[in-house]
């Protein structure tokens, strides 16, 4: 049954069948070949119960929020402002890529949207100023992964929904590791550019007055982040209500910057519908697969298999991490999450680990899947923005940042309080 689920998932994805459909097909297969009961007779109830949740309304709202910010030009102003603050360090504008990704991640909730936005703004400058294309592109792709870690995060909402975890606690748990990962990316850049100066580019030292003037372009992002995250943690709004407030503020920002037009709003709504439809199909398919796996006993079979290996909790966790790294080469991020959560999370809880903590650990491993070939979406997004050069340049440029992610995984294992401190205090 485990082999059927694993090889079936990989085989169907190899055929380029949409992920949501793959999850339904696997559920039908488990019902047909392994379940003594006709599970699919309850399909209608399972689909309804999985989609009838106010929590899920937050997903299209956060997608729309990101679409409005992308199309209103906020990212370009943010990049220019952050450039004045961080471009003096070894690596120059590479740090602006990471800093802008961090700021944009705090509002968009999507890694691909973050990478696409920063790549569109930054790549022309890289080519003009003579930056090393490998490291510059790799920094954008890696920085974009922060979009699913730093709250608000669509992937954390999905994880919380599927594991029945507190989404506000997940948002809090992801804040410190997300910011620390951004710092690790910048430290990695500094080390590389000090050892090999040719990897960087011209460093720009701005005056204090220029830095202060640039803050005006950062205030909308800070205000938006404070309104969304602050209202959740103050208990004034649920994540869904906070997302609604965020969309309203984003519209005000776009109107203030004279970017709010019917054409822009139409494009943002159309993009939101497409993305949200894809996400919801995957989420509902994951819920149906979860139902089939639980009823057929796959989770228990996998627990028994791991138990028969005679491994301790830490060794079992390391095996699971290795499985995620390998699967990340072949499976897209959201698909990787929803296909494995029903199987893996019960095992993690059985081992005595906190599922909030594991959610953050899983997000980092899923982030790696965004920058590892052949399926890493951020690689393709950045390459498309480059419009020239070899795809292998982007892949090679991501290697140092993938190693930084592995270091972050090690830190979380050694110091779980990095993720659990804030949720336990608020």
Short mmCIF file of C-alpha atoms in Angstrom, two decimals:
data_model
loop_
_atom_site.label_atom_id
_atom_site.label_comp_id
_atom_site.label_asym_id
_atom_site.label_seq_id
_atom_site.Cartn_x
_atom_site.Cartn_y
_atom_site.Cartn_z
CA UNK A 1 0.00 0.00 0.00
CA UNK A 2 2.88 2.36 0.81
CA UNK A 3 4.61 1.48 -2.45
CA UNK A 4 1.37 1.98 -4.37
CA UNK A 5 0.92 5.46 -2.87
CA UNK A 6 4.56 6.52 -3.39
CA UNK A 7 5.12 5.20 -6.89
CA UNK A 8 1.60 6.13 -7.94
CA UNK A 9 2.20 9.73 -6.90
CA UNK A 10 5.50 9.98 -8.75
CA UNK A 11 4.22 8.13 -11.81
CA UNK A 12 1.10 10.22 -12.25
CA UNK A 13 3.00 13.47 -11.74
CA UNK A 14 5.53 12.32 -14.35
CA UNK A 15 2.64 12.09 -16.82
CA UNK A 16 1.99 15.83 -16.22
CA UNK A 17 -1.47 15.17 -14.80
CA UNK A 18 -2.62 18.14 -12.67
CA UNK A 19 -1.73 17.65 -9.02
CA UNK A 20 -5.29 17.99 -7.72
CA UNK A 21 -6.46 15.25 -10.10
CA UNK A 22 -3.53 13.04 -9.07
CA UNK A 23 -4.59 13.22 -5.43
CA UNK A 24 -8.16 12.18 -6.30
CA UNK A 25 -6.89 9.30 -8.48
CA UNK A 26 -4.68 8.01 -5.66
CA UNK A 27 -7.64 8.11 -3.28
CA UNK A 28 -9.75 6.15 -5.79
CA UNK A 29 -6.93 3.61 -6.19
CA UNK A 30 -6.54 3.09 -2.45
CA UNK A 31 -10.30 2.66 -2.13
CA UNK A 32 -10.39 0.11 -4.97
CA UNK A 33 -7.40 -2.04 -4.07
CA UNK A 34 -6.83 -1.73 -0.33
CA UNK A 35 -9.99 -0.72 1.49
CA UNK A 36 -12.57 -3.30 2.60
CA UNK A 37 -15.17 -0.53 2.67
CA UNK A 38 -16.56 1.57 -0.21
CA UNK A 39 -14.87 4.79 0.90
CA UNK A 40 -15.80 6.83 -2.16
CA UNK A 41 -19.47 6.64 -1.26
CA UNK A 42 -18.63 9.36 1.22
CA UNK A 43 -16.84 11.47 -1.40
CA UNK A 44 -19.50 14.19 -1.50
CA UNK A 45 -19.46 14.65 2.27
CA UNK A 46 -15.66 14.72 2.41
CA UNK A 47 -15.41 17.30 -0.39
CA UNK A 48 -18.07 19.47 1.22
CA UNK A 49 -16.57 19.32 4.72
CA UNK A 50 -13.08 20.09 3.38
CA UNK A 51 -14.21 23.17 1.47
CA UNK A 52 -16.81 24.45 3.94
CA UNK A 53 -14.34 26.32 6.14
CA UNK A 54 -14.05 30.05 6.75
CA UNK A 55 -10.30 29.61 7.24
CA UNK A 56 -9.83 28.77 3.57
CA UNK A 57 -11.33 32.11 2.50
CA UNK A 58 -8.03 33.65 3.62
CA UNK A 59 -6.24 31.95 0.70
CA UNK A 60 -7.85 33.84 -2.23
CA UNK A 61 -7.71 37.06 -0.20
CA UNK A 62 -3.96 36.79 0.41
CA UNK A 63 -3.45 35.84 -3.24
CA UNK A 64 -5.39 38.95 -4.27
CA UNK A 65 -3.34 41.06 -1.86
CA UNK A 66 -0.12 39.90 -3.51
CA UNK A 67 -1.53 40.48 -7.00
CA UNK A 68 -2.47 44.09 -6.16
CA UNK A 69 0.98 44.83 -4.72
CA UNK A 70 2.74 43.29 -7.70
CA UNK A 71 0.70 45.24 -10.25
CA UNK A 72 0.70 48.58 -8.39
CA UNK A 73 4.49 49.08 -8.48
CA UNK A 74 5.02 48.85 -4.72
CA UNK A 75 7.84 46.33 -5.20
CA UNK A 76 9.89 48.69 -7.39
CA UNK A 77 9.74 51.44 -4.79
CA UNK A 78 10.57 49.00 -2.01
CA UNK A 79 13.61 47.72 -3.90
CA UNK A 80 14.94 51.21 -4.54
CA UNK A 81 14.51 52.16 -0.88
CA UNK A 82 16.18 49.02 0.51
CA UNK A 83 19.04 49.39 -1.94
CA UNK A 84 20.03 52.58 -0.11
CA UNK A 85 20.20 50.70 3.20
CA UNK A 86 21.99 47.44 2.32
CA UNK A 87 23.96 47.94 -0.91
CA UNK A 88 27.09 49.08 1.00
CA UNK A 89 27.86 45.50 2.12
CA UNK A 90 30.03 43.06 0.14
CA UNK A 91 27.69 41.83 -2.57
CA UNK A 92 26.02 45.19 -3.16
CA UNK A 93 22.60 44.85 -4.78
CA UNK A 94 22.45 41.13 -4.01
CA UNK A 95 21.49 42.12 -0.46
CA UNK A 96 18.75 44.33 -1.85
CA UNK A 97 17.34 41.25 -3.57
CA UNK A 98 17.15 39.36 -0.27
CA UNK A 99 15.90 42.33 1.75
CA UNK A 100 13.17 43.12 -0.79
CA UNK A 101 12.12 39.47 -0.86
CA UNK A 102 11.88 39.53 2.93
CA UNK A 103 9.73 42.66 2.93
CA UNK A 104 7.49 41.45 0.13
CA UNK A 105 7.13 38.04 1.79
CA UNK A 106 5.58 39.78 4.78
CA UNK A 107 2.60 40.74 2.64
CA UNK A 108 2.28 38.44 -0.38
CA UNK A 109 2.21 34.94 1.13
CA UNK A 110 3.50 33.43 -2.13
CA UNK A 111 7.08 32.46 -2.98
CA UNK A 112 6.60 32.45 -6.75
CA UNK A 113 4.99 35.90 -6.68
CA UNK A 114 7.84 37.22 -4.53
CA UNK A 115 10.53 35.80 -6.81
CA UNK A 116 8.79 37.03 -9.95
CA UNK A 117 8.37 40.53 -8.59
CA UNK A 118 11.95 40.95 -7.36
CA UNK A 119 13.39 39.34 -10.50
CA UNK A 120 11.49 41.73 -12.76
CA UNK A 121 12.76 44.74 -10.83
CA UNK A 122 16.34 43.61 -10.15
CA UNK A 123 17.58 41.69 -13.19
CA UNK A 124 17.97 44.71 -15.53
CA UNK A 125 20.27 46.38 -12.97
CA UNK A 126 22.36 43.23 -12.58
CA UNK A 127 23.06 43.09 -16.29
CA UNK A 128 23.76 46.81 -16.49
CA UNK A 129 26.18 46.91 -13.54
CA UNK A 130 28.05 43.70 -14.36
CA UNK A 131 27.07 41.48 -11.43
CA UNK A 132 27.88 37.78 -11.47
CA UNK A 133 24.73 36.35 -13.01
CA UNK A 134 24.88 33.05 -11.11
CA UNK A 135 24.94 34.46 -7.59
CA UNK A 136 22.63 37.38 -8.37
CA UNK A 137 19.98 35.10 -9.88
CA UNK A 138 20.40 32.51 -7.12
CA UNK A 139 19.83 35.15 -4.45
CA UNK A 140 16.53 36.19 -6.05
CA UNK A 141 15.30 32.61 -6.36
CA UNK A 142 16.33 31.80 -2.77
CA UNK A 143 14.96 35.06 -1.38
CA UNK A 144 11.64 34.32 -3.01
CA UNK A 145 11.29 31.15 -0.94
CA UNK A 146 10.77 33.33 2.15
CA UNK A 147 7.26 34.05 0.84
CA UNK A 148 5.94 30.79 2.32
CA UNK A 149 7.75 31.19 5.65
CA UNK A 150 7.32 34.76 6.85
CA UNK A 151 3.67 35.42 7.78
CA UNK A 152 1.18 35.70 6.28
CA UNK A 153 1.85 32.46 4.39
CA UNK A 154 -0.60 30.56 2.21
CA UNK A 155 1.31 27.30 2.78
CA UNK A 156 1.11 27.71 6.55
CA UNK A 157 -2.64 28.24 6.26
CA UNK A 158 -2.90 24.98 4.29
CA UNK A 159 -0.72 23.16 6.83
CA UNK A 160 -2.80 24.48 9.72
CA UNK A 161 -6.03 23.46 8.00
CA UNK A 162 -4.88 19.92 7.19
CA UNK A 163 -3.34 19.28 10.63
CA UNK A 164 -5.97 21.20 12.63
CA UNK A 165 -3.26 23.46 14.05
CA UNK A 166 -3.63 27.08 15.14
CA UNK A 167 -2.84 29.32 12.17
CA UNK A 168 -1.93 32.34 14.36
CA UNK A 169 0.51 30.11 16.25
CA UNK A 170 1.99 28.89 12.96
CA UNK A 171 2.39 32.50 11.80
CA UNK A 172 4.20 33.34 15.03
CA UNK A 173 6.37 30.24 14.78
CA UNK A 174 7.48 31.14 11.26
CA UNK A 175 8.48 34.73 12.02
CA UNK A 176 11.84 34.24 13.78
CA UNK A 177 13.06 31.33 11.56
CA UNK A 178 12.02 33.31 8.46
CA UNK A 179 13.95 36.41 9.47
CA UNK A 180 16.90 34.31 10.62
CA UNK A 181 16.94 32.52 7.27
CA UNK A 182 17.04 35.89 5.50
CA UNK A 183 20.03 36.84 7.69
CA UNK A 184 21.73 33.54 6.81
CA UNK A 185 21.24 34.30 3.11
CA UNK A 186 22.89 37.70 3.57
CA UNK A 187 25.75 36.24 5.63
CA UNK A 188 26.28 33.62 2.92
CA UNK A 189 26.45 36.39 0.33
CA UNK A 190 28.98 38.38 2.38
CA UNK A 191 31.22 35.35 2.88
CA UNK A 192 31.19 34.47 -0.82
CA UNK A 193 31.82 38.04 -1.95
CA UNK A 194 34.66 38.54 0.53
CA UNK A 195 36.34 35.31 -0.58
CA UNK A 196 35.64 35.91 -4.30
CA UNK A 197 35.04 39.65 -4.88
CA UNK A 198 34.26 39.07 -8.55
CA UNK A 199 30.97 37.42 -7.54
CA UNK A 200 29.60 40.74 -6.30
CA UNK A 201 29.35 44.09 -7.94
CA UNK A 202 29.71 47.78 -7.17
CA UNK A 203 28.82 48.68 -3.59
CA UNK A 204 26.75 51.81 -3.08
CA UNK A 205 27.09 53.95 0.02
CA UNK A 206 24.07 56.21 0.45
CA UNK A 207 23.95 59.25 2.69
CA UNK A 208 21.83 59.36 5.83
CA UNK A 209 19.41 61.77 4.17
CA UNK A 210 18.96 59.40 1.21
CA UNK A 211 18.29 56.49 3.55
CA UNK A 212 15.74 58.46 5.52
CA UNK A 213 14.06 59.64 2.33
CA UNK A 214 13.77 56.02 1.21
CA UNK A 215 11.84 55.13 4.35
CA UNK A 216 8.79 56.84 2.88
CA UNK A 217 8.56 54.04 0.30
CA UNK A 218 8.89 51.38 3.00
CA UNK A 219 6.14 52.73 5.23
CA UNK A 220 3.28 51.22 3.16
CA UNK A 221 4.77 47.72 3.48
CA UNK A 222 5.46 48.16 7.21
CA UNK A 223 1.95 49.48 7.74
CA UNK A 224 0.38 46.65 5.77
CA UNK A 225 2.35 44.02 7.68
CA UNK A 226 1.47 45.63 11.01
CA UNK A 227 -2.22 45.77 10.12
CA UNK A 228 -2.39 42.12 9.03
CA UNK A 229 -0.18 40.43 11.60
CA UNK A 230 -0.88 42.88 14.43
CA UNK A 231 -4.66 42.49 14.15
CA UNK A 232 -4.32 38.69 14.32
CA UNK A 233 -2.07 38.63 17.38
CA UNK A 234 -3.99 41.39 19.16
CA UNK A 235 -7.09 39.22 18.88
CA UNK A 236 -8.94 41.81 16.83
CA UNK A 237 -9.28 39.67 13.70
CA UNK A 238 -9.07 36.11 12.46
CA UNK A 239 -6.59 35.38 9.65
CA UNK A 240 -9.47 35.60 7.17
CA UNK A 241 -10.62 38.98 8.51
CA UNK A 242 -7.03 40.23 8.60
CA UNK A 243 -6.61 39.23 4.94
CA UNK A 244 -9.70 41.28 4.10
CA UNK A 245 -8.24 44.28 5.90
CA UNK A 246 -4.97 43.74 4.01
CA UNK A 247 -6.72 43.79 0.63
CA UNK A 248 -8.51 47.02 1.54
CA UNK A 249 -5.24 48.66 2.61
CA UNK A 250 -3.48 47.42 -0.54
CA UNK A 251 -6.19 49.05 -2.63
CA UNK A 252 -5.70 52.31 -0.73
CA UNK A 253 -1.94 52.12 -1.31
CA UNK A 254 -2.49 51.50 -5.03
CA UNK A 255 -4.93 54.41 -5.19
CA UNK A 256 -2.51 56.72 -3.35
CA UNK A 257 0.23 55.84 -5.83
CA UNK A 258 -2.21 56.40 -8.73
CA UNK A 259 -1.90 52.80 -9.86
CA UNK A 260 -5.48 51.73 -9.16
CA UNK A 261 -7.15 51.36 -12.54
CA UNK A 262 -9.89 49.11 -13.84
CA UNK A 263 -7.36 47.28 -16.00
CA UNK A 264 -5.02 46.67 -13.06
CA UNK A 265 -7.88 45.52 -10.83
CA UNK A 266 -9.23 43.23 -13.55
CA UNK A 267 -5.80 41.62 -14.05
CA UNK A 268 -5.36 41.19 -10.29
CA UNK A 269 -8.78 39.55 -9.90
CA UNK A 270 -8.22 37.28 -12.89
CA UNK A 271 -4.82 36.17 -11.58
CA UNK A 272 -6.27 35.58 -8.12
CA UNK A 273 -9.07 33.38 -9.46
CA UNK A 274 -6.63 31.22 -11.44
CA UNK A 275 -4.20 30.77 -8.55
CA UNK A 276 -6.88 30.25 -5.90
CA UNK A 277 -8.71 27.67 -8.03
CA UNK A 278 -5.52 25.65 -8.41
CA UNK A 279 -4.78 25.82 -4.68
CA UNK A 280 -8.32 24.84 -3.66
CA UNK A 281 -8.39 21.85 -6.01
CA UNK A 282 -5.13 20.63 -4.46
CA UNK A 283 -6.37 21.22 -0.90
CA UNK A 284 -9.67 19.36 -1.47
CA UNK A 285 -7.82 16.54 -3.24
CA UNK A 286 -5.42 16.30 -0.29
CA UNK A 287 -8.33 16.11 2.12
CA UNK A 288 -9.91 13.26 0.12
CA UNK A 289 -6.56 11.43 -0.05
CA UNK A 290 -6.10 11.97 3.69
CA UNK A 291 -9.51 10.38 4.29
CA UNK A 292 -8.63 7.37 2.12
CA UNK A 293 -5.17 6.93 3.64
CA UNK A 294 -6.48 7.06 7.19
CA UNK A 295 -9.35 4.68 6.52
CA UNK A 296 -7.10 2.20 4.70
CA UNK A 297 -4.42 2.31 7.42
CA UNK A 298 -1.51 3.66 5.36
CA UNK A 299 -0.31 5.93 8.18
CA UNK A 300 -0.23 3.03 10.61
CA UNK A 301 1.55 0.83 8.06
CA UNK A 302 4.25 3.47 7.59
CA UNK A 303 4.61 3.88 11.35
CA UNK A 304 5.05 0.12 11.68
CA UNK A 305 7.61 0.13 8.85
CA UNK A 306 9.68 2.88 10.48
CA UNK A 307 9.32 1.19 13.86
CA UNK A 308 10.67 -2.06 12.44
CA UNK A 309 13.88 -0.26 11.47
CA UNK A 310 14.74 0.17 15.13
CA UNK A 311 15.48 3.88 14.81
CA UNK A 312 15.14 6.43 17.59
CA UNK A 313 13.08 9.62 17.27
CA UNK A 314 15.99 11.71 15.98
CA UNK A 315 17.10 9.11 13.46
CA UNK A 316 13.52 8.73 12.22
CA UNK A 317 13.25 12.51 11.88
CA UNK A 318 16.46 12.58 9.83
CA UNK A 319 15.08 9.87 7.54
CA UNK A 320 11.92 11.94 7.02
CA UNK A 321 14.04 15.03 6.25
CA UNK A 322 16.04 13.05 3.69
CA UNK A 323 12.80 11.84 2.07
CA UNK A 324 11.57 15.44 1.78
CA UNK A 325 14.83 16.57 0.20
CA UNK A 326 14.66 13.79 -2.39
CA UNK A 327 10.95 14.31 -3.13
CA UNK A 328 11.61 18.04 -3.47
CA UNK A 329 13.59 17.36 -6.63
CA UNK A 330 10.50 15.99 -8.34
CA UNK A 331 7.34 17.39 -6.71
CA UNK A 332 6.08 20.98 -6.60
CA UNK A 333 5.95 22.58 -3.15
CA UNK A 334 2.24 22.70 -2.32
CA UNK A 335 1.79 19.25 -3.83
CA UNK A 336 4.66 17.93 -1.72
CA UNK A 337 3.04 19.32 1.41
CA UNK A 338 -0.51 18.13 0.91
CA UNK A 339 0.53 14.68 -0.33
CA UNK A 340 2.78 13.96 2.65
CA UNK A 341 1.11 15.73 5.59
CA UNK A 342 -1.54 12.99 6.13
CA UNK A 343 1.20 10.35 6.32
CA UNK A 344 4.08 12.15 8.03
CA UNK A 345 2.48 14.39 10.67
CA UNK A 346 0.87 11.51 12.64
CA UNK A 347 4.30 9.85 12.76
CA UNK A 348 5.93 13.05 13.97
CA UNK A 349 3.34 13.45 16.73
CA UNK A 350 3.80 9.79 17.69
CA UNK A 351 7.55 10.41 18.03
CA UNK A 352 6.83 13.19 20.52
CA UNK A 353 7.63 16.21 18.34
CA UNK A 354 5.50 19.35 18.31
CA UNK A 355 3.47 19.66 15.10
CA UNK A 356 3.76 23.48 15.12
CA UNK A 357 7.54 23.10 15.20
CA UNK A 358 7.46 20.44 12.49
CA UNK A 359 5.29 22.69 10.33
CA UNK A 360 8.09 25.26 10.23
CA UNK A 361 10.71 22.56 9.61
CA UNK A 362 8.60 21.20 6.76
CA UNK A 363 8.24 24.68 5.25
CA UNK A 364 12.04 25.07 5.09
CA UNK A 365 12.36 21.69 3.36
CA UNK A 366 9.55 22.65 0.99
CA UNK A 367 11.35 25.97 0.34
CA UNK A 368 14.36 23.97 -0.84
CA UNK A 369 12.12 22.28 -3.40
CA UNK A 370 11.52 25.72 -4.95
CA UNK A 371 15.21 26.10 -5.86
CA UNK A 372 16.22 22.53 -6.70
CA UNK A 373 15.88 21.19 -10.26
CA UNK A 374 14.13 19.86 -12.20
CA UNK A 375 10.84 21.13 -10.70
CA UNK A 376 11.99 24.19 -8.70
CA UNK A 377 9.48 26.85 -9.75
CA UNK A 378 11.55 29.81 -8.60
CA UNK A 379 14.37 28.73 -10.92
CA UNK A 380 12.10 29.01 -13.94
CA UNK A 381 10.61 32.31 -12.76
CA UNK A 382 14.03 33.93 -12.41
CA UNK A 383 15.29 32.47 -15.69
CA UNK A 384 12.24 33.88 -17.47
CA UNK A 385 12.99 37.33 -16.02
CA UNK A 386 16.63 37.11 -17.19
CA UNK A 387 15.56 36.60 -20.83
CA UNK A 388 19.08 35.39 -21.67
CA UNK A 389 21.83 33.16 -20.35
CA UNK A 390 21.91 29.53 -19.33
CA UNK A 391 19.38 27.96 -16.98
CA UNK A 392 22.28 26.22 -15.25
CA UNK A 393 23.52 29.62 -14.04
CA UNK A 394 20.44 30.01 -11.85
CA UNK A 395 20.76 26.47 -10.53
CA UNK A 396 24.42 26.90 -9.62
CA UNK A 397 23.72 30.24 -7.98
CA UNK A 398 21.16 28.63 -5.67
CA UNK A 399 23.54 26.02 -4.24
CA UNK A 400 25.02 28.23 -1.45
CA UNK A 401 21.55 29.30 -0.37
CA UNK A 402 20.27 25.70 -0.35
CA UNK A 403 23.15 24.89 2.00
CA UNK A 404 22.08 27.83 4.19
CA UNK A 405 18.60 26.27 4.35
CA UNK A 406 20.11 22.98 5.49
CA UNK A 407 21.97 24.91 8.18
CA UNK A 408 18.62 26.42 9.25
CA UNK A 409 17.14 22.92 9.47
CA UNK A 410 20.00 21.93 11.77
CA UNK A 411 19.45 25.01 13.94
CA UNK A 412 15.75 24.21 14.31
CA UNK A 413 16.53 20.64 15.36
CA UNK A 414 19.15 21.80 17.88
CA UNK A 415 17.07 24.76 19.12
CA UNK A 416 13.33 24.09 18.69
CA UNK A 417 12.58 27.25 20.68
CA UNK A 418 13.52 29.30 17.64
CA UNK A 419 10.09 28.36 16.34
CA UNK A 420 8.24 27.73 19.60
CA UNK A 421 9.29 30.73 21.69
CA UNK A 422 6.82 33.25 20.27
CA UNK A 423 3.80 30.88 20.16
CA UNK A 424 4.43 29.90 23.79
CA UNK A 425 4.61 33.50 25.02
CA UNK A 426 1.62 35.01 23.20
#
